[in-house]
Coordinates of C-alpha atoms and ligand atoms in Angstrom, one line a residue:
M1 CA 123.4 90.1 20.2
E2 CA 124.0 87.0 18.1
K3 CA 124.8 83.7 19.9
K4 CA 127.0 80.8 18.7
I5 CA 126.8 78.7 15.6
L6 CA 126.7 74.9 16.2
V7 CA 128.5 72.9 13.4
T8 CA 127.4 69.3 13.2
G9 CA 129.5 67.0 11.0
A10 CA 132.5 69.1 12.1
T11 CA 135.1 66.4 11.5
G12 CA 133.9 65.6 8.0
T13 CA 134.8 66.9 4.6
I14 CA 132.4 69.8 4.5
G15 CA 132.6 70.4 8.3
K16 CA 136.4 70.9 8.3
A17 CA 136.0 73.4 5.4
L18 CA 133.3 75.2 7.2
I19 CA 135.3 75.4 10.4
K20 CA 138.2 76.8 8.4
A21 CA 135.9 79.5 6.8
L22 CA 134.3 80.4 10.2
T23 CA 137.7 80.6 11.9
E24 CA 138.9 83.0 9.1
Q25 CA 135.8 85.1 9.7
K26 CA 136.4 85.0 13.5
A27 CA 132.8 83.8 13.9
N28 CA 131.6 82.4 17.2
F29 CA 131.0 78.7 16.8
V30 CA 131.1 75.3 18.5
A31 CA 132.1 72.2 16.6
A32 CA 130.1 69.0 17.3
T33 CA 131.6 65.5 17.1
R34 CA 131.2 62.1 18.8
D35 CA 134.9 62.2 19.6
V36 CA 136.3 65.6 20.6
N37 CA 139.9 64.3 20.2
K38 CA 139.4 64.3 16.4
L39 CA 139.4 68.1 16.3
P40 CA 142.5 70.3 16.8
Q41 CA 142.7 71.6 20.4
K42 CA 142.3 75.2 19.4
V43 CA 138.8 74.5 18.0
N44 CA 135.9 74.9 20.5
A45 CA 134.5 71.3 20.4
I46 CA 131.6 69.6 22.1
A47 CA 130.7 66.0 22.4
F48 CA 127.5 65.3 20.3
D49 CA 125.7 62.3 18.9
F50 CA 122.4 62.4 16.9
E51 CA 121.8 59.0 18.6
D52 CA 122.2 60.3 22.1
A53 CA 119.6 62.9 23.1
S54 CA 121.4 63.5 26.4
S55 CA 124.2 65.3 24.3
F56 CA 121.8 67.8 22.8
A57 CA 121.3 70.4 25.6
K58 CA 125.0 71.1 26.1
A59 CA 125.7 71.3 22.4
T60 CA 122.9 73.9 21.8
A61 CA 123.6 76.0 24.9
D62 CA 123.9 79.6 23.8
V63 CA 123.4 78.6 20.1
D64 CA 121.1 80.4 17.7
R65 CA 122.1 78.9 14.3
V66 CA 122.9 75.4 13.3
F67 CA 124.8 73.8 10.4
L68 CA 123.1 70.5 10.1
L69 CA 124.7 67.6 8.2
A70 CA 123.4 64.1 7.9
P71 CA 126.1 61.4 7.9
P72 CA 126.5 59.8 4.4
L73 CA 125.6 56.2 3.3
N74 CA 122.6 56.2 5.7
T75 CA 119.3 55.8 3.9
K76 CA 117.6 56.3 7.3
A77 CA 119.3 59.6 7.9
D78 CA 115.9 61.3 8.3
D79 CA 115.0 59.1 11.2
L80 CA 118.4 59.7 12.8
L81 CA 117.9 63.5 12.7
I82 CA 114.3 63.7 14.0
P83 CA 115.1 63.8 17.7
F84 CA 117.6 66.6 17.3
I85 CA 115.3 68.6 15.0
E86 CA 112.6 68.3 17.7
H87 CA 115.1 69.4 20.3
L88 CA 115.9 72.5 18.1
E89 CA 112.2 73.3 17.9
Q90 CA 111.8 73.0 21.6
E91 CA 114.8 75.3 22.2
K92 CA 113.3 77.8 19.6
I93 CA 116.5 77.5 17.5
K94 CA 115.1 78.0 14.1
R95 CA 117.9 79.1 11.9
V96 CA 119.4 76.0 10.1
V97 CA 121.7 75.6 7.1
Y98 CA 121.1 72.0 6.0
V99 CA 123.2 69.9 3.5
S100 CA 121.2 68.0 0.9
A101 CA 122.5 67.0 -2.5
L102 CA 122.1 68.2 -6.1
E103 CA 119.0 66.5 -7.7
I104 CA 118.9 63.8 -5.0
D105 CA 115.1 64.1 -5.0
A106 CA 115.1 62.5 -8.5
L107 CA 116.0 59.2 -6.7
P108 CA 112.9 57.5 -5.2
S109 CA 115.3 55.3 -3.1
M110 CA 116.7 58.3 -1.3
P111 CA 113.9 60.4 0.2
F112 CA 115.8 61.1 3.4
H113 CA 117.0 64.6 2.6
A114 CA 113.6 65.6 1.2
N115 CA 111.9 64.2 4.3
T116 CA 114.2 66.1 6.6
I117 CA 113.7 69.4 4.7
K118 CA 109.9 68.9 4.8
L119 CA 109.9 68.3 8.5
M120 CA 111.9 71.4 9.2
Q121 CA 109.7 73.5 6.8
S122 CA 106.6 72.2 8.6
K123 CA 108.0 73.4 11.9
G124 CA 108.6 76.9 10.5
F125 CA 112.4 76.7 10.5
E126 CA 114.3 79.5 8.8
L127 CA 116.0 77.1 6.5
T128 CA 118.8 77.4 3.9
V129 CA 119.3 74.2 1.9
L130 CA 122.7 73.5 0.3
Q131 CA 122.5 71.2 -2.7
P132 CA 126.1 70.5 -3.6
S133 CA 127.1 68.5 -6.6
F134 CA 129.6 65.6 -6.4
F135 CA 132.6 66.6 -4.3
A136 CA 135.9 66.9 -6.0
Q137 CA 137.3 65.5 -2.7
N138 CA 135.6 62.1 -3.4
F139 CA 138.7 61.1 -5.4
K140 CA 140.9 61.6 -2.3
N141 CA 138.3 60.3 0.2
Y142 CA 137.1 57.2 -1.7
E143 CA 139.4 56.6 -4.6
F144 CA 142.9 57.2 -3.2
E145 CA 143.9 53.5 -3.2
N146 CA 142.4 52.9 -6.6
I147 CA 144.3 55.8 -8.0
T148 CA 147.6 55.4 -6.3
K149 CA 147.8 51.6 -6.3
H150 CA 145.6 50.4 -9.2
N151 CA 145.8 53.4 -11.6
I152 CA 142.0 53.6 -12.0
I153 CA 139.0 55.5 -10.8
Y154 CA 136.1 53.2 -10.2
A155 CA 132.6 54.6 -10.5
V156 CA 129.5 53.6 -12.3
A157 CA 128.8 57.0 -13.8
G158 CA 128.7 56.1 -17.5
E159 CA 129.6 58.9 -19.9
G160 CA 127.6 61.5 -18.0
K161 CA 129.1 64.8 -16.9
V162 CA 129.1 66.6 -13.6
G163 CA 130.4 69.8 -12.1
F164 CA 132.6 68.4 -9.3
V165 CA 132.6 70.9 -6.5
D166 CA 135.4 71.8 -4.0
A167 CA 134.3 71.1 -0.4
E168 CA 136.1 74.3 0.6
D169 CA 133.7 76.2 -1.7
I170 CA 130.8 74.5 0.0
G171 CA 132.2 75.4 3.4
R172 CA 132.5 79.1 2.3
V173 CA 128.9 79.1 1.0
A174 CA 127.8 77.6 4.3
A175 CA 129.8 80.1 6.4
T176 CA 128.3 83.0 4.4
A177 CA 124.8 81.6 4.8
L178 CA 125.3 81.3 8.6
T179 CA 126.9 84.6 9.2
T180 CA 125.1 87.0 6.9
H181 CA 121.4 87.7 6.3
G182 CA 119.1 87.0 3.3
H183 CA 119.6 83.3 3.0
S184 CA 116.5 81.9 4.7
G185 CA 114.2 80.0 2.3
K186 CA 117.0 79.6 -0.3
F187 CA 118.0 76.4 -2.0
Y188 CA 121.6 76.7 -3.2
E189 CA 122.7 74.4 -6.0
I190 CA 126.5 74.4 -5.5
T191 CA 128.7 73.3 -8.3
G192 CA 132.2 73.6 -9.6
P193 CA 133.1 75.6 -12.6
E194 CA 133.1 73.0 -15.4
L195 CA 131.3 69.9 -16.6
L196 CA 133.5 66.8 -16.7
S197 CA 132.8 63.1 -17.2
Y198 CA 134.7 60.4 -15.3
F199 CA 136.8 60.0 -18.5
D200 CA 137.7 63.7 -18.2
A201 CA 138.4 63.4 -14.5
A202 CA 140.8 60.5 -15.2
N203 CA 142.6 62.7 -17.6
V204 CA 142.8 65.5 -15.1
I205 CA 144.2 63.2 -12.4
S206 CA 146.6 61.6 -14.8
E207 CA 148.0 65.1 -15.8
V208 CA 148.4 66.2 -12.2
I209 CA 149.9 63.1 -10.7
G210 CA 152.0 62.2 -13.8
K211 CA 150.8 58.7 -14.5
T212 CA 148.0 57.3 -16.6
I213 CA 144.7 56.8 -14.6
V214 CA 141.9 54.9 -16.4
Y215 CA 138.2 55.1 -16.0
P216 CA 137.0 51.6 -17.0
N217 CA 133.3 52.6 -17.1
P218 CA 132.0 49.4 -15.6
T219 CA 128.4 48.2 -15.9
A220 CA 126.3 48.1 -12.8
E221 CA 126.8 44.3 -12.6
Q222 CA 130.5 44.6 -12.9
F223 CA 130.5 47.3 -10.2
T224 CA 128.4 45.2 -7.8
Q225 CA 130.7 42.2 -8.4
T226 CA 133.9 44.2 -7.9
L227 CA 132.7 45.7 -4.6
A228 CA 131.5 42.3 -3.3
Q229 CA 134.9 40.8 -4.1
A230 CA 136.5 43.7 -2.2
G231 CA 134.3 42.8 0.8
A232 CA 132.0 45.8 0.8
P233 CA 128.5 45.2 2.2
A234 CA 125.9 44.7 -0.6
F235 CA 124.0 47.9 0.2
I236 CA 127.0 50.1 -0.6
A237 CA 127.0 49.0 -4.2
D238 CA 123.2 49.5 -4.5
Y239 CA 123.5 53.0 -2.8
M240 CA 126.5 54.0 -5.1
I241 CA 124.8 52.8 -8.3
D242 CA 121.7 54.9 -7.4
V243 CA 123.9 58.0 -6.6
Y244 CA 126.0 57.6 -9.7
S245 CA 122.9 57.2 -11.9
L246 CA 122.4 60.9 -11.4
I247 CA 125.6 61.4 -13.4
A248 CA 125.0 58.5 -15.8
N249 CA 121.5 59.8 -16.6
N250 CA 122.7 63.4 -17.0
R251 CA 120.6 64.7 -14.1
V252 CA 123.5 66.7 -12.6
N253 CA 125.1 68.0 -15.8
K254 CA 124.8 71.6 -14.8
V255 CA 127.1 74.3 -13.4
T256 CA 125.7 77.2 -11.4
S257 CA 127.0 80.6 -10.3
V258 CA 126.1 80.0 -6.7
V259 CA 129.6 79.9 -5.3
E260 CA 130.5 83.2 -6.9
N261 CA 127.2 84.9 -6.2
V262 CA 127.2 83.9 -2.5
T263 CA 130.9 84.1 -1.6
G264 CA 132.2 86.6 -4.3
R265 CA 134.9 84.0 -5.2
K266 CA 135.1 81.9 -8.4
P267 CA 134.6 78.2 -7.8
T268 CA 137.7 76.0 -7.7
S269 CA 138.4 73.6 -10.5
L270 CA 138.8 69.8 -10.1
K271 CA 142.4 70.2 -11.2
E272 CA 143.2 72.6 -8.3
V273 CA 141.6 70.2 -5.8
I274 CA 143.5 67.2 -7.1
K275 CA 146.7 69.2 -6.9
R276 CA 145.9 70.1 -3.3
D277 CA 144.8 66.5 -2.3
F278 CA 147.4 64.5 -4.1
S279 CA 150.5 66.5 -3.3
K280 CA 150.1 66.0 0.5
Ligands
NAP301 N1 130.2 63.1 -1.3 C1 129.5 63.8 -2.2 O1 129.9 63.9 -3.4 C2 128.2 64.5 -1.7 C3 127.5 65.3 -2.7 C4 126.4 66.0 -2.3 C5 125.9 65.8 -1.0 N2 126.6 65.0 -0.1 C6 126.0 64.9 1.3 O2 127.0 65.4 2.2 C7 126.8 64.7 3.5 C8 128.1 64.1 3.9 O3 129.1 65.2 4.1 P1 130.6 64.9 4.4 O4 131.2 64.2 3.2 O5 131.2 66.2 4.8 O6 130.5 63.8 5.5 P2 131.8 63.0 6.1 O7 133.1 63.6 5.7 O8 131.5 61.5 5.8 O9 131.6 63.2 7.7 C9 130.4 62.7 8.3 C10 130.3 63.5 9.6 O10 129.1 63.0 10.3 C11 129.4 62.9 11.7 N3 128.5 61.9 12.3 C12 128.4 60.6 11.8 N4 127.6 59.9 12.7 C13 127.1 60.8 13.6 C14 126.3 60.7 14.7 N5 125.6 59.6 15.1 N6 126.1 61.9 15.5 C15 126.7 63.0 15.1 N7 127.6 63.2 14.1 C16 127.8 62.1 13.3 C17 130.9 62.6 11.7 O11 131.3 63.1 13.0 P3 132.1 62.2 14.1 O12 132.5 60.9 13.5 O13 133.3 63.1 14.4 O14 131.1 62.1 15.2 C18 131.4 63.3 10.6 O15 131.8 64.6 11.0 C19 125.7 63.6 3.2 O16 124.5 64.1 3.8 C20 125.6 63.5 1.7 O17 124.3 63.2 1.3 C21 127.7 64.3 -0.4

């Protein structure tokens, strides 16, 4: 009989969507977080910290599948995850659905997802790798104040195009990969339905919220300066410039049929996500 699914990153953008999908499916899962108070009481939660090996045993008790998510903005995420991956190996928990990112391997400065995948492959894990495109939720999560107070979206993405993806679609792909067979060894490039530039995204947001939002298309120097003036640590600008270069250099200008193939549902458009996120 199947045991439980452990969901790491359960309080995050994908994690919340995955929990919703698993709950709808009535799947047996446990949600991991450093602070169980962050999750609704009806969710089966467990205290868990990648940095605290003493939290691993309880979190993986009666678990046979793991959704593994590395926290963002951490260029040492591979090192952070190693002790937990070794624990999974010891416990013979081999079925893992891991979140990487679309075309991230094109960035020499960000080898952490590739390193983590290689480590799990070398240990013989039954691995499914999710490679989502840029989240449509980034506008709510990271640009809310810019949009609502300053009427801009601020990225250093040039004129490149990207298939913004709804985190709920990622959550549904993850839930399917965790609860049905045939996904081991697969790499799923998960995108939304249409290619949009940041100029296009500004138009979509303007239309939905009913005021003009501008994408100023800053240079890397302007972007770095603006973030420094806003008090952000220097590494954030460097990290974001690298990530946005995937769009600016047209590395991620693709849409795939993964969402529909895996879940049977059409992917959600940026416009629908903006409506959902900005009408709350
Ligand atoms: N944003 C994008 O456009 C995009 C695109 C492609 C791929 N990605 C990838 O997606 C991942 C980020 O996903 P997300 O946006 O869903 O994350 P998120 O919303 O920022 O949430 C991060 C999660 O990590 C957990 N966490 C942080 N430190 C932890 C620790 N020491 N131990 C255990 N859990 C810890 C947090 O849980 P608690 O605080 O509750 O403990 C939280 O649930 C990254 O790996 C990124 O590379 C992002």
